[in-house]
mmCIF file of C-alpha atoms in Angstrom:
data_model
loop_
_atom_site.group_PDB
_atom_site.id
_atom_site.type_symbol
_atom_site.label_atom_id
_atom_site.label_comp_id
_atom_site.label_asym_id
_atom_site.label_seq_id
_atom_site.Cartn_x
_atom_site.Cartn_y
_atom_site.Cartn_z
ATOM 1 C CA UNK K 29 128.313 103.473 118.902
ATOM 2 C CA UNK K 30 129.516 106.128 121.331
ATOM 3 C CA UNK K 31 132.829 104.587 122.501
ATOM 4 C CA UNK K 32 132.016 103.521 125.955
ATOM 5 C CA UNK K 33 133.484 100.271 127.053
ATOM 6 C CA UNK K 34 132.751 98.545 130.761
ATOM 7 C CA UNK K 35 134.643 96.231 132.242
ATOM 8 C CA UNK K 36 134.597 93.546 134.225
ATOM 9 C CA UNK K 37 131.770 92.550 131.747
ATOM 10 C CA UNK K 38 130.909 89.656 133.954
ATOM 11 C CA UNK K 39 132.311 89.635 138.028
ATOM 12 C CA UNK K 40 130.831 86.945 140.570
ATOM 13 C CA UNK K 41 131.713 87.967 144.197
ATOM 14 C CA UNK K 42 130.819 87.664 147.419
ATOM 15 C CA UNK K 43 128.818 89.342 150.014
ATOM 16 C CA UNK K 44 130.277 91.830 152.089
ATOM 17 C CA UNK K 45 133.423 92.432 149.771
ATOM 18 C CA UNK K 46 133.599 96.011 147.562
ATOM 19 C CA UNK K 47 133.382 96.081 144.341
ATOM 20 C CA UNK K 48 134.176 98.755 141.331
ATOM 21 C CA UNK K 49 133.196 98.672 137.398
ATOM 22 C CA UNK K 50 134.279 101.395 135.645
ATOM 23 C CA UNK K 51 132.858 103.136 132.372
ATOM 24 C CA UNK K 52 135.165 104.215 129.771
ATOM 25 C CA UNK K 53 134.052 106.968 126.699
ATOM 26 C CA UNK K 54 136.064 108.037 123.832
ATOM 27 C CA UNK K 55 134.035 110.757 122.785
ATOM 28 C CA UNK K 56 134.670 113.380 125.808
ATOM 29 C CA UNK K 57 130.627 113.440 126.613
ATOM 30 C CA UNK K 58 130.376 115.975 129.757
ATOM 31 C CA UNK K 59 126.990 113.433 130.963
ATOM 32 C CA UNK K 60 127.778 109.917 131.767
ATOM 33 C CA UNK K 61 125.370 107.732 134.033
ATOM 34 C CA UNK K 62 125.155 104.608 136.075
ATOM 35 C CA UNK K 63 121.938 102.376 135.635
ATOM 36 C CA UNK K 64 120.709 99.008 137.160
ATOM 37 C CA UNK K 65 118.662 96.333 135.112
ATOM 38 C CA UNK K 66 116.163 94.163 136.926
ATOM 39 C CA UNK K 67 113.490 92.339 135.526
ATOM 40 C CA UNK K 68 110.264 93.992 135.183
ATOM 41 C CA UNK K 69 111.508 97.369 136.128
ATOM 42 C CA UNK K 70 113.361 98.501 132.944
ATOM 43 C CA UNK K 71 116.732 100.858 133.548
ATOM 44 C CA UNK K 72 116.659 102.437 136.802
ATOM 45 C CA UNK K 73 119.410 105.430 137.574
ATOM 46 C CA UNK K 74 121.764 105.134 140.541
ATOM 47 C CA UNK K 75 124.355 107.588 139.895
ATOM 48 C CA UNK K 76 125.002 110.785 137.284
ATOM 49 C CA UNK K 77 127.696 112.931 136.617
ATOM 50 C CA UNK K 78 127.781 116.043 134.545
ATOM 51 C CA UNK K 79 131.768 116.517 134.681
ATOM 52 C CA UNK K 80 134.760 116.051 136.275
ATOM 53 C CA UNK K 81 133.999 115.434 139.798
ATOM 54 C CA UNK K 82 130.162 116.603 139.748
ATOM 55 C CA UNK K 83 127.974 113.817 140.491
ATOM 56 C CA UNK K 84 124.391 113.218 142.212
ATOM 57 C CA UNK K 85 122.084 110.493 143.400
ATOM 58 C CA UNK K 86 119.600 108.858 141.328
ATOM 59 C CA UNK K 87 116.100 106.839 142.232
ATOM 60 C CA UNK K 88 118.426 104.027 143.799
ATOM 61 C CA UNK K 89 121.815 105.281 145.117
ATOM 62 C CA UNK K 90 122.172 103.383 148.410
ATOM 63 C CA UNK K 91 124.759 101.081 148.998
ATOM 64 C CA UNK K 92 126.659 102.680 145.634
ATOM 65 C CA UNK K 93 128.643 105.198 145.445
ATOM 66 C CA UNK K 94 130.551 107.448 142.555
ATOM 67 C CA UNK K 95 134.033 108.903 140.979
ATOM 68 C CA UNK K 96 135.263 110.883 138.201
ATOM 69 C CA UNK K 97 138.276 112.265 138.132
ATOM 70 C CA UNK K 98 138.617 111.749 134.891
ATOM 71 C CA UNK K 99 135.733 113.297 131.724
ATOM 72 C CA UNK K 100 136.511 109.437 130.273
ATOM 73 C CA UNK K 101 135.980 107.426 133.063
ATOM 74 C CA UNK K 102 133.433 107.115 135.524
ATOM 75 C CA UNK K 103 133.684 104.412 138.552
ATOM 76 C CA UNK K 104 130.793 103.137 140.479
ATOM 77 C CA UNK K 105 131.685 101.032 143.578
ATOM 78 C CA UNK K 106 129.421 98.836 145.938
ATOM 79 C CA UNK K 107 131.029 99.275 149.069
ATOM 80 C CA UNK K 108 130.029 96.068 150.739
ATOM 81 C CA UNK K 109 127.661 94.189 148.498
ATOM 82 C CA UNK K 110 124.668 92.515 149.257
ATOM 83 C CA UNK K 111 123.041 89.764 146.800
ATOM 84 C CA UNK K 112 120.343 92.299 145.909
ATOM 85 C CA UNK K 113 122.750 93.989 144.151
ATOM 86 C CA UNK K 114 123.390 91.112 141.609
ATOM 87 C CA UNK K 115 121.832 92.671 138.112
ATOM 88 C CA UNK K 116 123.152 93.826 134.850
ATOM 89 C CA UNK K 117 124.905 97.417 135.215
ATOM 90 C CA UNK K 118 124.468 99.427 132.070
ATOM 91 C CA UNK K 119 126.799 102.997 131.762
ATOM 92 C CA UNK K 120 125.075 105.647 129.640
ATOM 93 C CA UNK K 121 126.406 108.947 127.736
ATOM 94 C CA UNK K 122 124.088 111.574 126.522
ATOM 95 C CA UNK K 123 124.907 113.754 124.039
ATOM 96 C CA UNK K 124 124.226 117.341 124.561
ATOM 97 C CA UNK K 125 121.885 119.853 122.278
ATOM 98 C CA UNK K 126 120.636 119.827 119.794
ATOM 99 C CA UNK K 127 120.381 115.717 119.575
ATOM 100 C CA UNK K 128 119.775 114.615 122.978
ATOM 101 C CA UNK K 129 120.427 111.562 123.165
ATOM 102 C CA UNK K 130 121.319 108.636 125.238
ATOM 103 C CA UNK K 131 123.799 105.868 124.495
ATOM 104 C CA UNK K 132 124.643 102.918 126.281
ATOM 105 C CA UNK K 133 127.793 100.442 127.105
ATOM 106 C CA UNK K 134 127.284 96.765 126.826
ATOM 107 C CA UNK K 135 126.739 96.139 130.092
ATOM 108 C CA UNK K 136 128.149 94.509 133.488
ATOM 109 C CA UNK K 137 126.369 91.590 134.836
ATOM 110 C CA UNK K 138 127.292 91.122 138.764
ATOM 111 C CA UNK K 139 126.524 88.279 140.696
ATOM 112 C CA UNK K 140 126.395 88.752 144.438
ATOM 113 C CA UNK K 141 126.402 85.296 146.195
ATOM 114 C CA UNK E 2 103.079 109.983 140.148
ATOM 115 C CA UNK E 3 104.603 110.899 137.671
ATOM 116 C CA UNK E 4 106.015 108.079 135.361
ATOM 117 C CA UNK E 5 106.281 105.695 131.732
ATOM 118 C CA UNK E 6 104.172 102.777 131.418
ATOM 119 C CA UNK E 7 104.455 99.984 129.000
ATOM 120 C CA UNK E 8 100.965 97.944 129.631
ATOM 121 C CA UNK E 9 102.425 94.872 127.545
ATOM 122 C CA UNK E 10 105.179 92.712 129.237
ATOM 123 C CA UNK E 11 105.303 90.319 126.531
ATOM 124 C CA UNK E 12 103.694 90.191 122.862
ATOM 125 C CA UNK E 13 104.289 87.520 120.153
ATOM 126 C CA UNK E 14 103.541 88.277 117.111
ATOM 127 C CA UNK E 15 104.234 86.321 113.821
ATOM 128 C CA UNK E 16 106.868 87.227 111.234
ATOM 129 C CA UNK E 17 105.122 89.158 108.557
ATOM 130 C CA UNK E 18 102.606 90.730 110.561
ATOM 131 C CA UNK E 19 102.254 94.041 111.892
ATOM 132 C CA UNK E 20 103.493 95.032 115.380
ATOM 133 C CA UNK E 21 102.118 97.973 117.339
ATOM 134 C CA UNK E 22 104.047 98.240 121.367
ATOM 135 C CA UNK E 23 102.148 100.747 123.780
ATOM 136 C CA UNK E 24 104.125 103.658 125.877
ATOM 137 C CA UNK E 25 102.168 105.824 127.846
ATOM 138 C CA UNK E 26 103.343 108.422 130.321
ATOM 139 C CA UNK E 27 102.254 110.537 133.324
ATOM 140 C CA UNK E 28 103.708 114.419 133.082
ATOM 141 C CA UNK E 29 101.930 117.527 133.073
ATOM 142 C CA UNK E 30 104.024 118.965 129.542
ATOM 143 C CA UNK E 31 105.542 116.840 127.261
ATOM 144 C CA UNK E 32 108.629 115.280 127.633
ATOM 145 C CA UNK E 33 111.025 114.289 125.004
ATOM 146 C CA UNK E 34 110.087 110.705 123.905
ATOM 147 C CA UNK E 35 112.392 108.096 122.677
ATOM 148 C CA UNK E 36 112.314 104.563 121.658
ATOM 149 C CA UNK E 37 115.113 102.040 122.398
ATOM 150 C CA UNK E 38 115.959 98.051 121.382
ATOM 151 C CA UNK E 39 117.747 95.135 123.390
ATOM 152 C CA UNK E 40 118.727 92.220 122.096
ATOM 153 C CA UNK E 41 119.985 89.499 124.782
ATOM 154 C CA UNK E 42 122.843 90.646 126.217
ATOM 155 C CA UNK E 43 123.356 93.522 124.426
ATOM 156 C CA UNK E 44 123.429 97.013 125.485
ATOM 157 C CA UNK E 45 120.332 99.372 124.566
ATOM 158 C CA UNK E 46 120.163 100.436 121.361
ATOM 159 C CA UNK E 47 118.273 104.060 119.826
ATOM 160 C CA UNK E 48 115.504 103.639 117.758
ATOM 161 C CA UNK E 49 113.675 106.812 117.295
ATOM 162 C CA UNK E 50 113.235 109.975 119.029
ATOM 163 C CA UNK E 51 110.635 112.653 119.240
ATOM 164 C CA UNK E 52 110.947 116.400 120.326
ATOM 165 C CA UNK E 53 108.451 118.229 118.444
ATOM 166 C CA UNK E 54 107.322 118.767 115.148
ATOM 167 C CA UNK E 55 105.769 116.323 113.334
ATOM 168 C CA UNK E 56 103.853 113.544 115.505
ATOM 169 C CA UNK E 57 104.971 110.657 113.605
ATOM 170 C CA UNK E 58 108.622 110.306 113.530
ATOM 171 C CA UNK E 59 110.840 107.642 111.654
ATOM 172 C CA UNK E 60 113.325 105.507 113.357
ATOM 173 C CA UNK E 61 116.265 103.172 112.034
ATOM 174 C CA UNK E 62 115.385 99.064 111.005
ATOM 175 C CA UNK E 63 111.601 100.227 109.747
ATOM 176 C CA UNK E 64 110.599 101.509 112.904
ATOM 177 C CA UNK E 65 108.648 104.358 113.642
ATOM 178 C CA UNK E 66 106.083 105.782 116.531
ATOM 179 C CA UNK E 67 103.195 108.233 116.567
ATOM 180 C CA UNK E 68 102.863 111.013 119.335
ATOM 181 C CA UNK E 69 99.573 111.805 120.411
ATOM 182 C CA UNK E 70 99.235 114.216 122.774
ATOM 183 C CA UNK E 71 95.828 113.814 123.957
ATOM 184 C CA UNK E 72 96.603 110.309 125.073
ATOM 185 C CA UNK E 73 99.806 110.728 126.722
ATOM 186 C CA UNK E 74 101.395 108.143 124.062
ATOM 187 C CA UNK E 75 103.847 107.067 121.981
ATOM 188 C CA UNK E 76 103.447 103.975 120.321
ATOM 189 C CA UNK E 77 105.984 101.957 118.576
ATOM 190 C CA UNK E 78 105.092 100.441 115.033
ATOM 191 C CA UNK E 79 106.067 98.144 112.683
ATOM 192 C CA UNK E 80 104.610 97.114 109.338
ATOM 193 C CA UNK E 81 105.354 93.695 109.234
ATOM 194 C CA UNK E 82 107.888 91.869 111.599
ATOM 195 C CA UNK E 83 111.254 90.077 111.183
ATOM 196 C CA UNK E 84 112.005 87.459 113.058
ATOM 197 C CA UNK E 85 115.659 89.416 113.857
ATOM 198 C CA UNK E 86 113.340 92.173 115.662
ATOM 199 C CA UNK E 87 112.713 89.442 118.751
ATOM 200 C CA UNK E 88 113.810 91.740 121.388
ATOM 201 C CA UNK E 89 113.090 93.758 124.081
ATOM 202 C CA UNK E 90 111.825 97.095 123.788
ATOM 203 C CA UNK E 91 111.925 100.149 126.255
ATOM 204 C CA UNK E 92 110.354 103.304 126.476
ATOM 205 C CA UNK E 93 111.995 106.389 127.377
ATOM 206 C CA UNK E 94 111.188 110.343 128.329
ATOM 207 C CA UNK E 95 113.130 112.992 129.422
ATOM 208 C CA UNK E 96 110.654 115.563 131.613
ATOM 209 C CA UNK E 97 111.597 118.601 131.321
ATOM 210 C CA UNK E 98 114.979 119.154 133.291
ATOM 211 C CA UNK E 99 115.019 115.580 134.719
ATOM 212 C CA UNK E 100 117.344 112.990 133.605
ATOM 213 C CA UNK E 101 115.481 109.957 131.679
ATOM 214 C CA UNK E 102 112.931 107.833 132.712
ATOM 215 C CA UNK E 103 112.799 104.544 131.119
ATOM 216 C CA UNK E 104 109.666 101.981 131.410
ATOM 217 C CA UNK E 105 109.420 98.542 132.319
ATOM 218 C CA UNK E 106 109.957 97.179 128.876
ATOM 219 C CA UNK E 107 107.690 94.962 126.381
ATOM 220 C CA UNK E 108 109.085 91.571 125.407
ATOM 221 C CA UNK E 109 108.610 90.876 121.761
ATOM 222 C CA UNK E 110 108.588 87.456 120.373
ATOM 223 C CA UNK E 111 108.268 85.993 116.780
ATOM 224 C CA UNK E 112 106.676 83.093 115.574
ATOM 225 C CA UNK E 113 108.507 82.035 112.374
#
């Protein structure tokens, strides 16, 4: 357990209106990320950060965008959302060297209708 | 293209018996490797990890997964199944300098 919280952990909206879930760590990690989960194609990234506002685009950034101004909290917004946005939203830490590794919060499931 | 592949979507397997889950992966050196669990509606979970060293590595609940370099793998294994371990699995490498790369997942289910 890393400390990372997400919340909403379950938000229904609908099309065309923005939306924001945030990420919150405990454990000052300089890496957080934002990942999508879709049947059939695992955990796919949309957004990293690797501080205090320094982020960059993963495999599927459009229509989502990214803020830290905060090392504990890290915001991804759909600006105007579209139903193929509805998935499960999963915010990652990863621990620098040596142990390198990833850990994840429990997850935001968005509905888009 | 570079990428992980999990050939199995879904195995069942029966509690007691062993379980082996398939990860292969396309990059010219070798990436880190890692193993993760999720349970429905849960978050992902670490099981194991491999870096170097020795090519079979141990990983928490009786897990653990060979390397082989010549096959571009990295199996997951399991003795003999609980029926708690009903899950999905993921694969997971890190190329060198990239951010993770996670594959499509293998569905596990267990026949009491």
């Amino acid at each position: 357990d890393a400390g990372i919280t997400q919340s909403p952990r379950h938000k229904v909206t609908e099309t065309g209106t923005p939306v924001t879930l945030r990420c919150h760590q405990t454990e000052n990690h300089r890496y957080m990320y934002w990942y999508r989960q879709d049947p059939g194609h695992g955990l796919r990234l949309i957004h990293y950060s690797y501080g205090v506002k320094d982020t960059d685009k993963g495999e599927v950034s459009d229509g989502y965008s990214v803020s830290r101004s905060k090392t504990e909290d890290f915001l991804l917004t759909l600006e105007s959302a579209t139903s193929s946005q509805t998935s499960v939203y999963f915010c990652a830490i990863t621990t620098g060297t040596p142990t390198y590794e990833q850990y994840f919060g429990p997850g935001t499931r968005l509905t888009v209708t | 293209a570079q990428s992980v592949t999990q050939p199995d979507i879904h195995i069942t397997v029966s509690e007691g018996a062993s379980l082996e889950l398939r990860c292969n992966y396309s990059y010219g050196a070798t990436p880190y490797l890692f193993w993760y669990v999720q349970s429905p509606g849960q978050g992902l979970q670490l099981l194991l990890k491999y870096f170097s060293g020795d090519t079979l590595v141990q990983g928490i609940k009786g897990f653990e997964a060979e390397f082989k370099r010549s096959q571009s793998s990295f199996n997951l294994r399991k003795p003999s199944v609980h029926w708690s371990d009903a899950a999905e699995y993921f694969c997971a490498v890190v190329p060198y300098g990239q951010n993770f790369v996670f594959g499509p997942g293998t569905r596990l289910s267990v026949l009491p």
